[in-house]
XYZ file of C-alpha atoms in Angstrom:
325
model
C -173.556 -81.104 79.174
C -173.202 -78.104 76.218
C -170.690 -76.011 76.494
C -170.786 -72.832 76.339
C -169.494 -70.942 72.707
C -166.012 -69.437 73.331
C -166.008 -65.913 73.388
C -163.242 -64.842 72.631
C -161.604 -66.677 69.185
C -158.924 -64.349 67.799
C -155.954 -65.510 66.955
C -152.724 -64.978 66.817
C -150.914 -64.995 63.525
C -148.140 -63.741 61.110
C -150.123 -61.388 59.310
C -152.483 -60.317 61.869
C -152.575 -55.854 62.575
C -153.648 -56.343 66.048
C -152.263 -59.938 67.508
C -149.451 -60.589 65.852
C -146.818 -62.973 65.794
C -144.010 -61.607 68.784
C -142.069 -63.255 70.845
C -142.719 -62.475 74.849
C -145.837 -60.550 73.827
C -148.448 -63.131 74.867
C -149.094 -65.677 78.355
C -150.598 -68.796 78.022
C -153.045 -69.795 81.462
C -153.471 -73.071 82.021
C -154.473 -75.773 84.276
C -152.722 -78.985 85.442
C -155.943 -80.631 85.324
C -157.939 -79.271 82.611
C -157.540 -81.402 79.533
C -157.975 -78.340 76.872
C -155.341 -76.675 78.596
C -153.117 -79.342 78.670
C -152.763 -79.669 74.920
C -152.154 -76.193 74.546
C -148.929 -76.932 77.113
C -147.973 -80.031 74.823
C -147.587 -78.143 71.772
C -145.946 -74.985 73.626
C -143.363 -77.278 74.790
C -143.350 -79.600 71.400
C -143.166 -76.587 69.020
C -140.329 -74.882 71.491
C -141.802 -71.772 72.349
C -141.470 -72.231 75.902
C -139.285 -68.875 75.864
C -141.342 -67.534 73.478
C -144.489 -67.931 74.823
C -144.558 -67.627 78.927
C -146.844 -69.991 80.985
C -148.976 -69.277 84.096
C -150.679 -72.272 86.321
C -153.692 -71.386 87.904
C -154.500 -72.638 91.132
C -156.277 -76.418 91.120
C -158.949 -75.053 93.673
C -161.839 -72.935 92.367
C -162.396 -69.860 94.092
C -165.996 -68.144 94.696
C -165.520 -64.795 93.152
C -168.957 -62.739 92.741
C -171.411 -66.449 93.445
C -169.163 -67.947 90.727
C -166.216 -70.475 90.737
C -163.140 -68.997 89.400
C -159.360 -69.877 88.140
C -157.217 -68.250 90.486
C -153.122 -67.463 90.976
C -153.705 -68.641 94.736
C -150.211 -70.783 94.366
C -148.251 -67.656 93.214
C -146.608 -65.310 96.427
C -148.975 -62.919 97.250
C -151.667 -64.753 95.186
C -150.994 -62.508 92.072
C -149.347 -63.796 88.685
C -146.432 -62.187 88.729
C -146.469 -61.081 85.164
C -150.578 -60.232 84.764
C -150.542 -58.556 87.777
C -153.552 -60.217 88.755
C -155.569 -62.520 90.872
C -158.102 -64.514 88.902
C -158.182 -64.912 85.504
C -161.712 -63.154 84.969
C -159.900 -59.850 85.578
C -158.398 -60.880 81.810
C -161.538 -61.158 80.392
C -162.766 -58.124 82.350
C -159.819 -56.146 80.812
C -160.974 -57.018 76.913
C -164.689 -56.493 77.347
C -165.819 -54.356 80.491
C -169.132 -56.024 81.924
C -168.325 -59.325 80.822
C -170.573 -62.105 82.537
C -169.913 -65.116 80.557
C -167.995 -67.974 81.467
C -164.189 -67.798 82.403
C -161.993 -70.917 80.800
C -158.632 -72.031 80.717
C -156.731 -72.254 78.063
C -156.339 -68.576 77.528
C -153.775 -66.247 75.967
C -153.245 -63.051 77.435
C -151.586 -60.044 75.852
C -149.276 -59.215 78.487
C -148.536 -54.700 78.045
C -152.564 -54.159 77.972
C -153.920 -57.307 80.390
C -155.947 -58.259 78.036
C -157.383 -61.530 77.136
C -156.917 -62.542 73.287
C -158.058 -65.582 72.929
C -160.038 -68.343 74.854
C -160.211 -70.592 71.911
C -158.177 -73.888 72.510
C -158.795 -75.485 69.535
C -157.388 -72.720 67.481
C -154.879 -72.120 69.974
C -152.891 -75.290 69.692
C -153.498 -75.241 65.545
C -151.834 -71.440 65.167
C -148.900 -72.476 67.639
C -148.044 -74.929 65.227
C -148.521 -73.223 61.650
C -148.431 -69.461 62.539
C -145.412 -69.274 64.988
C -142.592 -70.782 62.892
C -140.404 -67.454 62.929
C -140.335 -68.805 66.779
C -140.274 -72.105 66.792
C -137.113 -74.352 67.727
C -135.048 -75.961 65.175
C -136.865 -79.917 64.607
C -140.156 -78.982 65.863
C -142.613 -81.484 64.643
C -145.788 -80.729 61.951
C -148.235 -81.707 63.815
C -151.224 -80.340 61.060
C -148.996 -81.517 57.891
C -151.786 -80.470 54.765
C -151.724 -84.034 53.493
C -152.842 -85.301 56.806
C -156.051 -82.396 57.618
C -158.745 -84.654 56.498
C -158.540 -87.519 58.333
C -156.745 -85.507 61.223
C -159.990 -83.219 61.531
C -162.314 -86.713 60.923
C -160.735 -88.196 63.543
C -160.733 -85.441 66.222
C -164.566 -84.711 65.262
C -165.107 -88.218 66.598
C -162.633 -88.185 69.718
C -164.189 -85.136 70.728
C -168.022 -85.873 70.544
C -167.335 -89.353 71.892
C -164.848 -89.311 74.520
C -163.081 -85.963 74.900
C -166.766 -84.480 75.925
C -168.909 -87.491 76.533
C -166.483 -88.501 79.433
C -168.221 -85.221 81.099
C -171.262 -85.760 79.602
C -171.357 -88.799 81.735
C -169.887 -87.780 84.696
C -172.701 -84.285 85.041
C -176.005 -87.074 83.674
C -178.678 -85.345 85.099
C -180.496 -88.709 85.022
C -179.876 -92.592 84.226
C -180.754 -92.022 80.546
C -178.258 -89.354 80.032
C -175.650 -90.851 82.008
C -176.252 -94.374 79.841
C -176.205 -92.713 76.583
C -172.563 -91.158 77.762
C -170.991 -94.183 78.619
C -172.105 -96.495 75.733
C -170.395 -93.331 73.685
C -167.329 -93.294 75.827
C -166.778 -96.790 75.025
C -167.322 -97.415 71.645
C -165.682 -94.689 71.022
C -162.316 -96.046 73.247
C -163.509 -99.658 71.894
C -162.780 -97.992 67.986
C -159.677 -96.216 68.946
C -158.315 -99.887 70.394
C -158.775 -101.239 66.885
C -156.890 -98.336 65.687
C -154.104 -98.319 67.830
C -153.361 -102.219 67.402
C -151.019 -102.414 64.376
C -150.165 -98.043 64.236
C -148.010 -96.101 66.623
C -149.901 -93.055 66.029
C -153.683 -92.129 64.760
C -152.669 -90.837 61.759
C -149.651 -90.855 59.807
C -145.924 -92.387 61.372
C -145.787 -89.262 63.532
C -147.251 -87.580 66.116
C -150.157 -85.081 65.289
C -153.034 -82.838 66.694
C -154.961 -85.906 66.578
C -152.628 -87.288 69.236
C -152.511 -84.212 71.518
C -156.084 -83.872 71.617
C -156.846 -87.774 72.755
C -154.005 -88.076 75.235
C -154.924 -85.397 77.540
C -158.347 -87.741 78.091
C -156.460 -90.800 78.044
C -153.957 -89.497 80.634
C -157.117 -88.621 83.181
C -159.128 -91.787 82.480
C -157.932 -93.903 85.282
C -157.320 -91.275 88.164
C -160.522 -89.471 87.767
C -163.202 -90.164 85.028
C -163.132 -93.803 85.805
C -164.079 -93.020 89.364
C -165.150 -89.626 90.007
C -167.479 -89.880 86.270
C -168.372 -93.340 86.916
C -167.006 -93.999 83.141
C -166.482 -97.350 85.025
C -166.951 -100.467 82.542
C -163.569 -100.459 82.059
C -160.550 -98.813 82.943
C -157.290 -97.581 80.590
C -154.779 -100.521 81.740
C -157.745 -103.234 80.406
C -157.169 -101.744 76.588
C -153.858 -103.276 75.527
C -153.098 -101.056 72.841
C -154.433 -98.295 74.088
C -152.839 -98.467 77.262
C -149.528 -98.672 75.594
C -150.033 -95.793 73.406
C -150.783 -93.714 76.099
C -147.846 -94.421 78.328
C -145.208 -94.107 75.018
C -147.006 -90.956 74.885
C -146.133 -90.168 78.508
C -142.434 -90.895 78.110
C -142.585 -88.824 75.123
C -140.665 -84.994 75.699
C -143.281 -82.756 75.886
C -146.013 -85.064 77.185
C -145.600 -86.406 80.608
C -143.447 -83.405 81.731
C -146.608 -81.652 81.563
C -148.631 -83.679 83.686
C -149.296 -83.163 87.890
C -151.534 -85.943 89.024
C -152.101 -84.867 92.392
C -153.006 -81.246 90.833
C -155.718 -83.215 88.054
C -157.139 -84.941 91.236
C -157.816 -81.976 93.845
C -159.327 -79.758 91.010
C -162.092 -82.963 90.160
C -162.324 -84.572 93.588
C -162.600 -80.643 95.407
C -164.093 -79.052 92.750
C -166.963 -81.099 92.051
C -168.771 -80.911 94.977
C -172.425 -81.408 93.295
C -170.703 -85.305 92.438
C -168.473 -85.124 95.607
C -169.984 -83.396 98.129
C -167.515 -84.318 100.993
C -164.462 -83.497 98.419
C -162.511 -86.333 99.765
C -159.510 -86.575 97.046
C -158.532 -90.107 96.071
C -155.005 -91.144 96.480
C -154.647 -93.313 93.201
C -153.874 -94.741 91.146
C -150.600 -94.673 91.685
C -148.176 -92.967 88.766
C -145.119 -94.985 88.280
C -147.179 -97.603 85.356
C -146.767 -94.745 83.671
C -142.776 -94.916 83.054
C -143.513 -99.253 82.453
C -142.141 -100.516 78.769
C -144.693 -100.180 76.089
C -142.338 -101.518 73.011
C -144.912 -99.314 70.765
C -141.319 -98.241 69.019
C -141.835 -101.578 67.741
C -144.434 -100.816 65.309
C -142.706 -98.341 63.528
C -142.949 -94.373 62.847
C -141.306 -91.923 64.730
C -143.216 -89.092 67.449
C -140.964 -85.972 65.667
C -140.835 -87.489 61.982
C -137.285 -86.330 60.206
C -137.374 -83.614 63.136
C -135.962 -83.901 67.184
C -137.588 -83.998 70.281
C -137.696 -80.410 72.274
C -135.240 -79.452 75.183
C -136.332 -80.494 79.107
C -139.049 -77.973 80.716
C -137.759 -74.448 81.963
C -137.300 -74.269 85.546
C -140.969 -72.603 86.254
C -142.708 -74.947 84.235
C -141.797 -78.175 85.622
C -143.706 -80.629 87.207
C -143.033 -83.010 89.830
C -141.204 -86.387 89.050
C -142.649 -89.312 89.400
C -140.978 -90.917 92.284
């Protein structure tokens, strides 16, 4: 599976003419279930800019717009954001370049006066809301890209991301047995190295929590309710890596990482969506949710997830999740 390049990468910054820096200026549209998008949520709620910053959910269903499956606002009254104005997210993209065919992705930042889609570029996007928005950001928000920390933080997410963070797709679209192979001996080592890792460190790099952290989780978080099944990345399963297992749930019961999570909303987009893999979208039911909240005693092994900072304030109203019951 390639991706397709991003189209549009501008970002927002401080000293930017066109997108600058301003607080209720820009909408963030994400998925529930789309990994990319969820890191952009983490560090929106991590770096306090939830009032900053507004959030739209798209819809977990796909809807065929024009022979093409699109993000829509389907779960919004009227099936219209109620800030865009709008009913799919291509009318965004439509709105910054007239014409445009190319794909339509979530994460995506939308400048809310003209409609118009800024950026598409979640890499960037989660990097600039944590070094480029600190006129906005609350009072103990972590560093999550701290300069003494960029070269191993960018070494490691090179490998998460060509090994798991991708592969796990790579796997689950194989064309044939060869591909498919190749994607899960990748997945594995590549969860196998990260085990290793995590054994005797709370976090990948440094005592805190970083963008190496919020880029794995998302992937770990998914693992077991749909790329174990539904990608048939099946030689083992998240609860069978120790460590790594525990990381991810400390993770979970970390503010700004759980709160942003809606399993039954990550398993209708894959199960429905992916009709080519599973054509008679029947949705699986588990696993169930509540291992999530279990003791992990990674607190144990030192470090702290906000360093000399504070963990952020409980979701707004709109952009809570359900509990886990």
């Amino acid at each position: 599976m390639t991706r397709d390049p991003m189209a549009f990468t501008d970002r927002v910054t401080s000293s930017s003419a066109r997108w600058p820096v301003e607080a209720g200026r820009y909408r963030l549209v994400i998925s529930r279930a789309c990994p990319w998008a969820n890191r952009t949520a983490i560090v929106r709620r991590l770096m306090g800019l939830d009032g900053v910053i507004s959030q739209a959910v798209v819809s977990p269903v796909l809807e065929s717009i024009a022979d093409d499956s699109h993000w829509v606002f389907s779960d919004y009254d009227g099936g219209v954001d109620p800030v865009l104005g709008v009913h799919a997210l291509r009318e965004s993209y439509l709105a910054r370049r007239p014409g445009y065919s190319g794909g339509v992705s979530v994460p995506a930042l939308v400048d809310v006066s003209s409609g118009q889609l800024v950026s598409n570029d979640f890499e960037a996007l989660t990097i600039d809301m944590g070094q480029e928005w600190g006129a906005c950001q609350r009072v103990g928000a972590p560093d999550l890209y701290p300069a003494s920390l960029r070269d191993e933080i960018d070494s490691v997410n090179e490998a998460v991301y060509a090994n798991l963070n991708n592969s796990v797709y790579l796997a689950g679209f194989a064309p044939n047995q060869q591909a498919y192979d190749r994607a899960v001996k990748r997945v594995f080592s590549q969860l196998d190295e990260l085990e290793a890792r995590l054994e005797n460190r709370r976090y990948l790099v440094g005592h805190s929590l970083t963008e190496a952290d919020v880029r794995l989780w998302p992937t770990l978080v998914r693992f077991d309710a749909v790329y174990h099944g539904h990608f048939k990345c099946n030689v083992r399963k998240l609860v069978e890596y120790p460590a790594l297992w525990a990381y991810a749930r400390d993770l979970f019961q970390t503010p700004g990482f759980g709160d942003t999570v809606d399993f039954d909303q990550i398993r209708k987009h894959y199960y429905f969506s992916h009709s080519g893999i599973n054509p008679a979208r029947i949705v699986a039911v588990g696993p169930g949710p509540r291992a999530w909240l279990t003791a992990h005693h990674r607190d144990e092994l030192g470090g702290s997830p906000f360093g000399d900072g504070k963990p952020p304030g409980p979701p707004l109203d709109e952009d809570a999740v359900p509990e886990i019951g």
